[in-house]
Coordinates of C-alpha atoms in Angstrom, one line a residue:
X674 CA 31.2 179.9 -61.7
X675 CA 30.6 178.9 -65.3
X676 CA 32.1 180.9 -68.1
X677 CA 30.0 183.4 -70.0
X678 CA 29.2 182.1 -73.5
X679 CA 26.9 184.8 -74.8
X680 CA 26.7 188.5 -73.9
X681 CA 24.4 191.2 -75.2
X682 CA 25.6 194.6 -74.0
X683 CA 23.2 197.6 -74.4
X684 CA 22.0 196.1 -77.6
X685 CA 19.8 197.9 -80.1
X686 CA 18.7 196.2 -83.3
X687 CA 15.9 196.1 -85.8
X688 CA 15.2 195.9 -89.5
X689 CA 14.7 198.2 -92.5
X690 CA 15.7 201.2 -90.4
X691 CA 13.1 200.4 -87.7
X692 CA 14.5 200.0 -84.2
X693 CA 12.8 197.1 -82.5
X694 CA 15.0 196.4 -79.5
X695 CA 16.8 198.9 -77.3
X696 CA 19.3 198.8 -74.5
X697 CA 19.1 195.0 -74.0
X698 CA 21.8 193.5 -71.7
X699 CA 21.8 189.8 -70.8
X700 CA 24.4 187.1 -70.5
X701 CA 24.2 183.3 -70.8
X702 CA 26.5 180.9 -69.0
X703 CA 28.1 177.9 -70.6
X704 CA 25.7 174.9 -70.6
X705 CA 22.7 177.0 -69.7
X706 CA 19.5 177.3 -71.7
X707 CA 18.2 180.9 -71.9
X708 CA 14.9 182.2 -73.2
X709 CA 13.4 185.4 -74.6
X710 CA 9.8 185.5 -73.7
X711 CA 7.1 188.0 -74.4
X712 CA 4.0 188.8 -76.5
X713 CA 4.0 189.1 -80.3
X714 CA 6.0 192.0 -81.6
X715 CA 8.1 192.5 -78.4
X716 CA 11.5 191.9 -80.2
X717 CA 12.2 188.3 -79.4
X718 CA 12.8 187.0 -82.9
X719 CA 14.6 190.2 -84.0
X720 CA 17.1 189.7 -81.1
X721 CA 17.6 186.0 -82.0
X722 CA 18.2 186.9 -85.7
X723 CA 20.7 189.6 -84.6
X724 CA 22.6 186.9 -82.5
X725 CA 22.6 184.7 -85.6
X726 CA 23.9 187.5 -87.8
X727 CA 20.8 187.9 -89.9
X728 CA 20.0 191.4 -88.7
X729 CA 22.3 194.3 -88.1
X730 CA 23.1 196.0 -84.8
X731 CA 22.6 199.7 -84.4
X732 CA 24.0 200.1 -80.9
X733 CA 25.8 198.0 -78.3
X734 CA 27.4 194.7 -79.1
X735 CA 27.0 190.9 -79.1
X736 CA 29.8 188.8 -77.8
X737 CA 30.3 185.0 -78.2
X738 CA 33.0 183.5 -76.0
X739 CA 34.2 187.1 -75.3
X740 CA 34.7 188.0 -78.9
X741 CA 32.6 190.7 -80.5
X742 CA 30.5 189.1 -83.3
X743 CA 28.1 192.1 -83.9
X744 CA 28.4 195.8 -83.3
X745 CA 27.6 198.9 -85.4
X746 CA 31.1 198.6 -86.9
X747 CA 31.7 194.9 -87.0
X748 CA 29.6 191.9 -88.1
X749 CA 31.0 188.3 -88.3
X750 CA 29.2 186.5 -91.2
X751 CA 26.6 184.0 -89.9
X752 CA 28.4 181.0 -91.3
X753 CA 31.5 181.9 -89.3
X754 CA 29.8 182.3 -85.9
X755 CA 29.6 178.6 -84.8
X756 CA 26.0 179.2 -84.0
X757 CA 23.4 176.6 -84.9
X758 CA 19.7 177.4 -85.5
X759 CA 16.5 175.4 -85.3
X760 CA 13.6 177.1 -87.1
X761 CA 9.9 177.1 -86.4
X762 CA 9.1 175.5 -89.7
X763 CA 11.9 172.9 -89.5
X764 CA 13.4 174.1 -92.9
X765 CA 14.4 170.6 -93.9
X766 CA 15.5 169.8 -97.5
X767 CA 12.6 167.7 -99.0
X768 CA 14.8 166.1 -101.7
X769 CA 17.3 164.8 -99.1
X770 CA 16.9 161.8 -96.8
X771 CA 16.9 162.2 -93.0
X772 CA 20.6 161.2 -92.9
X773 CA 21.5 163.6 -95.7
X774 CA 19.7 166.5 -94.0
X775 CA 21.7 165.8 -90.8
X776 CA 24.9 165.6 -92.7
X777 CA 24.3 168.8 -94.7
X778 CA 26.6 171.0 -92.7
X779 CA 29.4 168.5 -92.3
X780 CA 29.7 167.0 -95.7
X781 CA 33.5 167.3 -95.7
X782 CA 34.0 165.9 -92.2
X783 CA 36.0 162.7 -92.3
X784 CA 33.7 161.1 -89.6
X785 CA 30.5 162.3 -91.2
X786 CA 28.8 158.9 -91.2
X787 CA 29.6 158.2 -87.6
X788 CA 28.5 161.7 -86.4
X789 CA 25.2 161.3 -88.3
X790 CA 24.5 157.9 -86.9
X791 CA 25.2 159.1 -83.3
X792 CA 23.0 162.1 -83.6
X793 CA 20.1 160.1 -85.1
X794 CA 20.4 157.7 -82.2
X795 CA 20.5 160.7 -79.8
X796 CA 17.2 162.0 -81.2
X797 CA 15.6 158.5 -81.3
X798 CA 15.6 158.3 -85.1
X799 CA 18.3 155.7 -85.5
X800 CA 16.2 153.5 -87.9
X801 CA 14.7 156.3 -90.0
X802 CA 17.9 157.7 -91.7
X803 CA 16.8 156.7 -95.2
X804 CA 13.3 158.2 -95.0
X805 CA 12.4 161.6 -96.5
X806 CA 11.0 164.5 -94.4
X807 CA 7.4 164.1 -95.8
X808 CA 7.4 160.5 -94.5
X809 CA 7.9 161.8 -90.9
X810 CA 5.6 163.3 -88.3
X811 CA 6.0 166.9 -87.2
X812 CA 7.8 165.8 -84.0
X813 CA 10.2 163.6 -86.0
X814 CA 10.9 166.4 -88.4
X815 CA 11.8 168.7 -85.5
X816 CA 14.2 166.0 -84.2
X817 CA 15.9 165.9 -87.6
X818 CA 16.2 169.7 -87.5
X819 CA 17.8 169.5 -84.1
X820 CA 20.2 166.8 -85.1
X821 CA 21.2 168.8 -88.2
X822 CA 21.9 171.9 -86.0
X823 CA 24.0 169.9 -83.6
X824 CA 26.1 168.2 -86.2
X825 CA 28.7 171.0 -86.7
X826 CA 29.1 171.1 -82.9
X827 CA 28.0 174.8 -82.5
X828 CA 29.1 176.9 -79.6
X829 CA 25.6 178.2 -79.2
X830 CA 22.2 176.8 -80.4
X831 CA 19.3 179.2 -81.2
X832 CA 15.7 177.9 -81.3
X833 CA 13.0 180.0 -82.8
X834 CA 9.6 178.9 -81.5
X835 CA 10.7 175.3 -82.3
X836 CA 7.6 173.6 -80.9
X837 CA 4.8 175.9 -82.0
X838 CA 3.7 173.7 -84.9
X839 CA 3.1 170.7 -82.6
X840 CA 0.1 169.7 -80.6
X841 CA 0.0 170.2 -76.8
X842 CA 1.1 166.8 -75.5
X843 CA 3.8 166.3 -78.2
X844 CA 5.0 169.8 -77.6
X845 CA 5.4 169.2 -73.9
X846 CA 7.1 165.8 -74.4
X847 CA 9.5 167.0 -77.1
X848 CA 10.5 170.2 -75.3
X849 CA 11.5 168.0 -72.3
X850 CA 13.5 165.7 -74.6
X851 CA 15.3 168.7 -76.2
X852 CA 16.3 170.0 -72.8
X853 CA 17.6 166.6 -71.8
X854 CA 19.7 166.3 -75.0
X855 CA 21.2 169.8 -74.7
X856 CA 22.0 169.3 -71.0
X857 CA 23.6 165.8 -71.7
X858 CA 25.9 167.4 -74.3
X859 CA 26.5 170.6 -72.4
X860 CA 25.3 172.8 -75.2
X861 CA 24.4 176.4 -74.5
X862 CA 21.1 177.5 -76.1
X863 CA 18.8 180.4 -76.5
X864 CA 15.1 179.8 -77.1
X865 CA 12.4 182.2 -78.3
X866 CA 8.8 181.5 -77.3
X867 CA 5.6 183.2 -76.3
X868 CA 4.6 180.2 -74.2
X869 CA 5.7 180.7 -70.6
X870 CA 5.0 177.0 -69.6
X871 CA 7.5 176.0 -72.3
X872 CA 10.0 178.6 -71.2
X873 CA 9.8 177.4 -67.6
X874 CA 10.0 173.8 -68.5
X875 CA 13.1 174.1 -70.7
X876 CA 15.1 177.1 -69.6
X877 CA 17.5 178.1 -66.8
X878 CA 17.2 181.8 -67.4
X879 CA 14.3 183.7 -68.9
X880 CA 14.2 187.3 -70.2
X881 CA 10.8 188.9 -70.4
X882 CA 10.5 191.5 -73.1
X883 CA 7.9 194.2 -73.6
X884 CA 7.9 196.5 -76.6
X885 CA 11.6 196.0 -77.2
X886 CA 12.7 196.5 -73.6
X887 CA 13.9 193.9 -71.1
X888 CA 11.7 193.8 -68.1
X889 CA 13.6 191.1 -66.2
X890 CA 16.3 188.4 -66.8
X891 CA 16.0 185.8 -64.1
X892 CA 15.2 182.2 -63.2
X893 CA 11.7 181.0 -63.8
X894 CA 11.2 180.7 -60.0
X895 CA 12.1 184.3 -59.4
X896 CA 10.0 185.6 -62.3
X897 CA 7.0 184.0 -60.7
X898 CA 7.7 184.7 -57.1
X899 CA 9.8 187.9 -57.4
X900 CA 8.6 189.8 -60.4
X901 CA 10.5 193.1 -60.9
X902 CA 7.7 195.0 -62.6
X903 CA 3.9 195.0 -62.7
X904 CA 4.1 193.8 -66.3
X905 CA 6.1 190.8 -65.4
X906 CA 3.8 190.1 -62.4
X907 CA 0.7 190.1 -64.7
X908 CA 2.3 188.4 -67.7
X909 CA 3.9 185.5 -65.8
X910 CA 1.4 183.0 -64.4
X911 CA -2.2 183.9 -63.5
X912 CA -3.1 186.5 -60.9
X913 CA -4.9 189.6 -59.9
X914 CA -4.0 192.9 -58.3
X915 CA -6.0 194.2 -55.4
X916 CA -5.6 197.6 -53.9
X917 CA -4.1 198.0 -50.4
X918 CA -2.4 200.4 -48.0
X919 CA 1.1 199.8 -46.7
X920 CA 0.9 199.7 -42.9
X921 CA 4.6 198.7 -42.3
X922 CA 7.4 197.8 -44.8
X923 CA 6.1 194.2 -44.8
X924 CA 2.4 194.5 -43.9
X925 CA -0.5 195.6 -46.1
X926 CA -4.1 196.4 -45.2
X927 CA -6.5 195.1 -47.9
X928 CA -10.2 194.2 -48.2
X929 CA -9.0 190.6 -47.5
X930 CA -7.6 191.8 -44.1
X931 CA -4.0 192.4 -43.1
X932 CA -1.5 190.5 -45.2
X933 CA 2.1 190.1 -43.9
X934 CA 4.8 189.0 -46.2
X935 CA 8.4 187.7 -45.9
X936 CA 10.2 190.9 -47.0
X937 CA 10.2 194.6 -46.6
X938 CA 9.4 197.1 -49.3
X939 CA 11.0 200.5 -49.8
X940 CA 7.8 202.4 -50.1
X941 CA 6.4 205.1 -47.9
X942 CA 4.3 203.8 -45.0
X943 CA 0.6 204.6 -45.6
X944 CA 1.0 204.7 -49.4
X945 CA -1.4 203.0 -51.8
X946 CA -0.1 199.8 -53.3
X947 CA -1.2 197.0 -55.6
X948 CA -0.9 193.5 -54.2
X949 CA -0.5 190.6 -56.5
X950 CA -2.5 187.5 -55.6
X951 CA -2.1 184.2 -57.5
X952 CA -4.5 181.3 -57.4
X953 CA -2.1 179.3 -55.1
X954 CA -2.2 182.2 -52.6
X955 CA -5.9 181.6 -51.8
X956 CA -6.8 178.6 -49.7
X957 CA -10.1 177.3 -48.4
X958 CA -10.9 177.5 -44.7
X959 CA -14.3 176.6 -43.4
X960 CA -14.2 178.7 -40.3
X961 CA -12.9 181.9 -41.9
X962 CA -15.0 185.1 -41.6
X963 CA -13.8 186.0 -45.1
X964 CA -16.0 184.5 -47.7
X965 CA -16.3 184.5 -51.5
X966 CA -18.9 183.2 -54.0
X967 CA -17.9 180.8 -56.8
X968 CA -18.8 182.5 -60.1
X969 CA -16.8 180.3 -62.4
X970 CA -14.8 177.1 -62.5
X971 CA -12.5 175.2 -65.0
X972 CA -11.6 171.5 -64.4
X973 CA -7.9 171.0 -65.1
X974 CA -7.6 167.3 -64.2
X975 CA -5.6 167.2 -61.0
X976 CA -6.9 170.5 -59.9
X977 CA -9.8 172.9 -60.5
X978 CA -9.5 176.7 -61.0
X979 CA -12.3 178.7 -59.4
X980 CA -13.2 182.3 -60.0
X981 CA -14.3 183.9 -56.7
X982 CA -16.2 187.1 -56.2
X983 CA -15.8 188.9 -52.8
X984 CA -18.6 190.7 -51.1
X985 CA -17.1 194.0 -52.4
X986 CA -17.4 192.8 -56.0
X987 CA -13.6 192.2 -56.4
X988 CA -12.7 189.0 -58.2
X989 CA -9.9 186.5 -57.4
X990 CA -9.0 183.0 -58.5
X991 CA -8.1 180.0 -56.4
X992 CA -6.9 176.6 -57.4
X993 CA -7.9 173.5 -55.3
X994 CA -7.3 169.8 -55.7
X995 CA -10.0 168.5 -58.1
X996 CA -11.4 166.1 -55.5
X997 CA -12.3 169.2 -53.4
X998 CA -15.2 169.9 -55.7
X999 CA -17.6 172.9 -55.2
X1000 CA -20.6 174.0 -57.3
X1001 CA -21.2 177.4 -58.9
X1002 CA -22.9 179.7 -56.5
X1003 CA -21.4 178.2 -53.3
X1004 CA -20.1 180.6 -50.7
X1005 CA -16.6 179.5 -49.5
X1006 CA -14.6 180.5 -46.5
X1007 CA -11.2 181.5 -47.7
X1008 CA -7.9 183.0 -46.4
X1009 CA -4.8 184.4 -48.0
X1010 CA -1.6 182.5 -47.7
X1011 CA 0.9 184.7 -49.4
X1012 CA 4.3 184.6 -47.7
X1013 CA 5.9 185.7 -51.0
X1014 CA 4.0 188.9 -50.8
X1015 CA 4.4 191.0 -54.0
X1016 CA 3.4 194.7 -54.0
X1017 CA 4.0 197.6 -56.2
X1018 CA 3.2 201.3 -55.9
X1019 CA -0.5 201.8 -56.9
X1020 CA -0.8 202.4 -60.6
X1021 CA -4.2 203.6 -61.8
X1022 CA -6.9 200.9 -61.9
X1023 CA -6.2 197.4 -60.7
X1024 CA -6.0 194.3 -63.0
X1025 CA -8.7 194.5 -65.7
X1026 CA -8.3 190.8 -66.7
X1027 CA -10.9 190.1 -64.1
X1028 CA -13.4 191.2 -66.7
X1029 CA -12.5 188.4 -69.1
X1030 CA -14.4 185.1 -69.2
X1031 CA -12.6 182.5 -67.1
X1032 CA -12.0 180.3 -70.2
X1033 CA -10.2 183.2 -71.9
X1034 CA -8.0 183.8 -68.8
X1035 CA -7.0 180.1 -68.8
X1036 CA -6.2 180.2 -72.5
X1037 CA -4.2 183.5 -72.1
X1038 CA -2.2 182.0 -69.3
X1039 CA -1.4 178.9 -71.3
X1040 CA -0.2 180.7 -74.4
X1041 CA 1.3 183.9 -73.0

């Protein structure tokens, strides 16, 4: 098993006397890329700044390679932590060339020129070393910032929303390139983002934060298919809760019929539960007695997302291949295919996101 590079143990931190994060415990293995994910104000960046040494710790501790670097009684200065950082706004020096920016942290290194040349080649900027930041595109500037952070050979790299200033396609492509670079060099990293698609594409482990508290630290796959809390279930991916009654530990009676999953739940038989259904859980079936009316659709290219209204008035979503095209108002036969059944004890009303326009739901799912 890989060694642990970064440990946050019962961490509490904030700024100006205001506690933002409480009781946060996670660990990152060597060579892994982790992520702190959550809505604005949940404590992601505050935690990252505490790891970097820019914010104090009021409780718990932060360890790097087993050594305490932050606690209420100890704080290693940022410049002594061997931690690199890539900022959202690039933070390049406008009066320095690309090569000089990359060399900034290793000016006294005897092999400075060789290191700079290798890093510029690594980030596909080998021929642009003599240009200035204002002569580069946003994606090229972010590559320079990455090369500069890698030059001192940090033990850990922190990335604070590094792709948020880029357009969608460039963001997707550059995030993949950054992952490849970090993996090729075996560099451990922690990313902060509010974009779950970015987190899933780049990271090995993702921590979902809500109001300063960790909801779940897990793989992207498990966050989607095995959410630990209703918040994680609703925040990750798209989906709706419908009310049901637990018939057996692995069977639920719902308005869609009896749904059987692949696991047992430790809830009292007969209790009310909320069942999570995602668009990929709903499939079309012409001979099904269960029907729904198409009330909205969004073309996504390879697929189309449909909003479906059940005869009871409940709303679901389904995603079909785009060549399987259906008009608004059509009544479809559907069935539930949810082997990874996710249920929670019933909590008040079911998911209210069904009241949003479909386009807003799409946008929220893309940027959450």
